[in-house]
Amino acid sequence: MSRTRTVALPKDIYRQALVSAFKKLDPRVMMKNPVMFVVEVGFVITLLLTIFPGLFGGASDALYNGVVTLILFVTILFANFAEALAEGRGKAQAASLKKTKQDTKARKVAKDGSIQVVSSTELRKGDIVVVDAGELIPSDGEITQGVASVDESAITGESAPVIKEAGGDFSSVTGGTRVVSDSIRVRVTTDPGESFLDRMISLVEGAKRQKTPNEIALGTLLVSLTLIFVIVCTTLSPIAAYVHAAIPIATLVALLVCLIPTTIGGLLSAIGIAGMDRVTQFNVIAMSGKAVEASGDINTIILDKTGTITFGNRMAAEFMPVGQATQEVLNKMAAKSSIYDETPEGRSIIELAKKLGVDAKEFELPGSEGVEFKAETRMSGTDLADGTTIRKGAVDAIKQYVASQGGSIPTDLEEKAAKIATAGGTPLAVAAGANIFGLIYLKDTVKPGMRERFEELRRMGIRTVMCTGDNPLTAATIAREAGVDDFVAEAKPEDKIALIRNEQAEGKLVAMTGDGTNDAPALAQADVGLAMNSGTIAAKEAANMVDLDSDPTKIIEVVAIGKQLLMTRGALTTFSIANDVAKYFAIIPAMFMLAIPQMSALNIMGLATPQSAILSALIFNAIIIPILIPLAMKGVKYSPMSATKLLSRNLVIYGLGGIAVPFVAIKLIDLVLVGLNLV
């Protein structure tokens, strides 16, 4: 189960949001939201009419103007409050992160090798610092020397420390985390103000939040609708004069405010900020709102097998000799091939060899050198002092290696490898020089519930592809057990990029997870790249999201959050536009009933008077914004289903509901106004 970051909101967050709502009344701020800026202009006009009733020629009802002014002011305030509340929650999260960020002392290694104690703010890219047990890591960087246990709870919330070591995919460290044991040397990779923590704080505060393409497109639509209704309301006055009907300016302003999409206009920014906030609460840092939004439109998810679909703790279960090799010789060769292999797989091979009776002297190889695993060769091993080369790795890679040495391939190699692969295991071939001695049977286990999760994605219309370095038989078995839609076996880094590009060429959006430097190109190519916090700096820089918990399966939740964001925006837009239908039936008949009695036929709600109809619609228009704030902040409840079903459900709930609710609410407000003799 993935864990969300819970940040306690300050008790005075609502008071701060209210203060901020008043500050946002500044026209320079309001202009960023054209819909609400039009409402503010209307507020100023009716305010002037309240103070100077005859300002624009002719007498007007100052009390009526004053009531309209008050309602418009409250409408603007509610819209500003919604945005301020969303921003306030982000600032509360940022405050908790700022507690982690502090100016610490760093022990910098000078050019002459001496140690200088400096402030962390003086560190620059390329500097080397020494961090001992109990000390805070002063800046983001990569370990260049040593192995240490690091407490990352300040960033991830997880109390269990993690092992970090020089080289490999677990060498990156984050400033503000604490070394629990041992000593390490770290090369600083960021300048002051550019650290991962700095970027997190800036993002959750919303200070640098840019509008997403969909948000910009919707904003353009809202501005267009607003402009259309401004023109409509401006032309109503001469039309009314033509039929000898006088329409007060305050009524025209009220009509305009009710016609333009004020509900979604007031909540649009809050929806975007809250969407980023929900991702952050899930312990995922999105580098942009665009990344969150793109995750909601994902068509294909590319997942690594090891550690994502399976537990990734492949352990040696059996040594299987091939050809003329004996079990005893294979046991020794398997052990020697893994002497320098510090991975869990390598350690499990050594443990199995010991259990099978391999003598301790076989593990003493003076003058030998280890050969690290490389994605290009897909092999690792040991070079002995006498020139013998021992290798273990993928079966086809070992076959090519042995062939290059002039050796032959045992006839039963493929059969036994297929047997292991069919059982869902991973076969590793073991060779010394030009001879293949046998296979190592590595077992891995599919995580429970993965089939159900992939079925959930399938209902969402998302295709899942598993990438693995395993041979096709093993890959097919794991893919079948896990329930993915497709798989790519014996995958190299360039294969992942090619797969992503092929999907994108078909017009699809692609998401993938990764943690290694070799994943960086593919993470950068993907529309949504989720890097693990435990991974390399290169992977985190290339991705547009970072998972602080380093849980590769969280991409599934990220997609759900993205879809929820799009659903929330779509649902409230539908509700807002549907609201206008009911408001038309309230205000338009009220405007013309006195001059054109036949217009009363459109007063299907039976509203008492023209003034009560206008005020009821205007009051509803104001109070619906705060009522919808919790929905905008929390998001519409998401259930996996096809786009067609989703659209149908939203049209029924938020389309028909958006029409029905105002009819009922406006009538009830009218009854209250009449009952209190306010009109």
PDB file of N, CA, C and O in Angstrom, residues 230-247 252 591-592:
ATOM      1  N   VAL A 230     -21.092  39.807 -22.352  1.00  0.00           N
ATOM      2  CA  VAL A 230     -20.930  41.262 -22.177  1.00  0.00           C
ATOM      3  C   VAL A 230     -21.589  41.993 -23.346  1.00  0.00           C
ATOM      4  O   VAL A 230     -22.310  42.981 -23.169  1.00  0.00           O
ATOM      5  N   ILE A 231     -21.362  41.490 -24.552  1.00  0.00           N
ATOM      6  CA  ILE A 231     -21.970  42.085 -25.748  1.00  0.00           C
ATOM      7  C   ILE A 231     -23.492  41.957 -25.700  1.00  0.00           C
ATOM      8  O   ILE A 231     -24.232  42.907 -25.996  1.00  0.00           O
ATOM      9  N   VAL A 232     -23.964  40.758 -25.276  1.00  0.00           N
ATOM     10  CA  VAL A 232     -25.413  40.523 -25.196  1.00  0.00           C
ATOM     11  C   VAL A 232     -26.064  41.499 -24.222  1.00  0.00           C
ATOM     12  O   VAL A 232     -27.093  42.131 -24.534  1.00  0.00           O
ATOM     13  N   CYS A 233     -25.478  41.618 -23.036  1.00  0.00           N
ATOM     14  CA  CYS A 233     -26.068  42.486 -22.013  1.00  0.00           C
ATOM     15  C   CYS A 233     -25.977  43.959 -22.402  1.00  0.00           C
ATOM     16  O   CYS A 233     -26.856  44.756 -22.057  1.00  0.00           O
ATOM     17  N   THR A 234     -24.926  44.340 -23.125  1.00  0.00           N
ATOM     18  CA  THR A 234     -24.783  45.727 -23.573  1.00  0.00           C
ATOM     19  C   THR A 234     -25.866  46.094 -24.584  1.00  0.00           C
ATOM     20  O   THR A 234     -26.393  47.221 -24.577  1.00  0.00           O
ATOM     21  N   THR A 235     -26.223  45.139 -25.432  1.00  0.00           N
ATOM     22  CA  THR A 235     -27.239  45.407 -26.467  1.00  0.00           C
ATOM     23  C   THR A 235     -28.666  45.280 -25.944  1.00  0.00           C
ATOM     24  O   THR A 235     -29.609  45.697 -26.628  1.00  0.00           O
ATOM     25  N   LEU A 236     -28.819  44.733 -24.733  1.00  0.00           N
ATOM     26  CA  LEU A 236     -30.170  44.565 -24.192  1.00  0.00           C
ATOM     27  C   LEU A 236     -30.836  45.900 -23.886  1.00  0.00           C
ATOM     28  O   LEU A 236     -32.058  46.049 -24.021  1.00  0.00           O
ATOM     29  N   SER A 237     -30.051  46.865 -23.442  1.00  0.00           N
ATOM     30  CA  SER A 237     -30.620  48.160 -23.053  1.00  0.00           C
ATOM     31  C   SER A 237     -31.316  48.860 -24.225  1.00  0.00           C
ATOM     32  O   SER A 237     -32.489  49.264 -24.096  1.00  0.00           O
ATOM     33  N   PRO A 238     -30.678  48.994 -25.408  1.00  0.00           N
ATOM     34  CA  PRO A 238     -31.398  49.615 -26.534  1.00  0.00           C
ATOM     35  C   PRO A 238     -32.571  48.770 -27.025  1.00  0.00           C
ATOM     36  O   PRO A 238     -33.591  49.314 -27.459  1.00  0.00           O
ATOM     37  N   ILE A 239     -32.441  47.437 -26.931  1.00  0.00           N
ATOM     38  CA  ILE A 239     -33.558  46.573 -27.336  1.00  0.00           C
ATOM     39  C   ILE A 239     -34.750  46.798 -26.414  1.00  0.00           C
ATOM     40  O   ILE A 239     -35.903  46.887 -26.855  1.00  0.00           O
ATOM     41  N   ALA A 240     -34.460  46.889 -25.096  1.00  0.00           N
ATOM     42  CA  ALA A 240     -35.533  47.119 -24.119  1.00  0.00           C
ATOM     43  C   ALA A 240     -36.188  48.483 -24.352  1.00  0.00           C
ATOM     44  O   ALA A 240     -37.419  48.630 -24.243  1.00  0.00           O
ATOM     45  N   ALA A 241     -35.381  49.487 -24.686  1.00  0.00           N
ATOM     46  CA  ALA A 241     -35.929  50.821 -24.952  1.00  0.00           C
ATOM     47  C   ALA A 241     -36.858  50.795 -26.151  1.00  0.00           C
ATOM     48  O   ALA A 241     -37.864  51.519 -26.198  1.00  0.00           O
ATOM     49  N   TYR A 242     -36.539  49.935 -27.111  1.00  0.00           N
ATOM     50  CA  TYR A 242     -37.362  49.825 -28.322  1.00  0.00           C
ATOM     51  C   TYR A 242     -38.758  49.315 -27.994  1.00  0.00           C
ATOM     52  O   TYR A 242     -39.744  49.714 -28.625  1.00  0.00           O
ATOM     53  N   VAL A 243     -38.854  48.417 -26.986  1.00  0.00           N
ATOM     54  CA  VAL A 243     -40.170  47.876 -26.606  1.00  0.00           C
ATOM     55  C   VAL A 243     -40.716  48.613 -25.380  1.00  0.00           C
ATOM     56  O   VAL A 243     -41.596  48.109 -24.682  1.00  0.00           O
ATOM     57  N   HIS A 244     -40.132  49.799 -25.099  1.00  0.00           N
ATOM     58  CA  HIS A 244     -40.585  50.661 -23.997  1.00  0.00           C
ATOM     59  C   HIS A 244     -40.466  49.972 -22.633  1.00  0.00           C
ATOM     60  O   HIS A 244     -41.352  50.085 -21.786  1.00  0.00           O
ATOM     61  N   ALA A 245     -39.362  49.236 -22.451  1.00  0.00           N
ATOM     62  CA  ALA A 245     -39.100  48.596 -21.151  1.00  0.00           C
ATOM     63  C   ALA A 245     -37.808  49.188 -20.597  1.00  0.00           C
ATOM     64  O   ALA A 245     -36.793  49.238 -21.286  1.00  0.00           O
ATOM     65  N   ALA A 246     -37.860  49.654 -19.371  1.00  0.00           N
ATOM     66  CA  ALA A 246     -36.669  50.240 -18.743  1.00  0.00           C
ATOM     67  C   ALA A 246     -35.976  49.180 -17.885  1.00  0.00           C
ATOM     68  O   ALA A 246     -36.596  48.594 -16.993  1.00  0.00           O
ATOM     69  N   ILE A 247     -34.717  48.922 -18.192  1.00  0.00           N
ATOM     70  CA  ILE A 247     -33.949  47.938 -17.424  1.00  0.00           C
ATOM     71  C   ILE A 247     -32.901  48.673 -16.595  1.00  0.00           C
ATOM     72  O   ILE A 247     -32.012  49.318 -17.154  1.00  0.00           O
ATOM     73  N   LEU A 252     -28.978  44.820 -15.246  1.00  0.00           N
ATOM     74  CA  LEU A 252     -28.137  44.363 -16.354  1.00  0.00           C
ATOM     75  C   LEU A 252     -26.835  43.746 -15.832  1.00  0.00           C
ATOM     76  O   LEU A 252     -26.368  42.722 -16.337  1.00  0.00           O
ATOM     77  N   MET A 591     -36.908  40.623 -16.116  1.00  0.00           N
ATOM     78  CA  MET A 591     -36.507  41.888 -16.722  1.00  0.00           C
ATOM     79  C   MET A 591     -37.602  42.481 -17.613  1.00  0.00           C
ATOM     80  O   MET A 591     -37.748  43.698 -17.707  1.00  0.00           O
ATOM     81  N   PHE A 592     -38.372  41.617 -18.260  1.00  0.00           N
ATOM     82  CA  PHE A 592     -39.299  42.114 -19.276  1.00  0.00           C
ATOM     83  C   PHE A 592     -40.780  41.955 -18.910  1.00  0.00           C
ATOM     84  O   PHE A 592     -41.643  42.353 -19.670  1.00  0.00           O
TER      85      PHE A 592
END
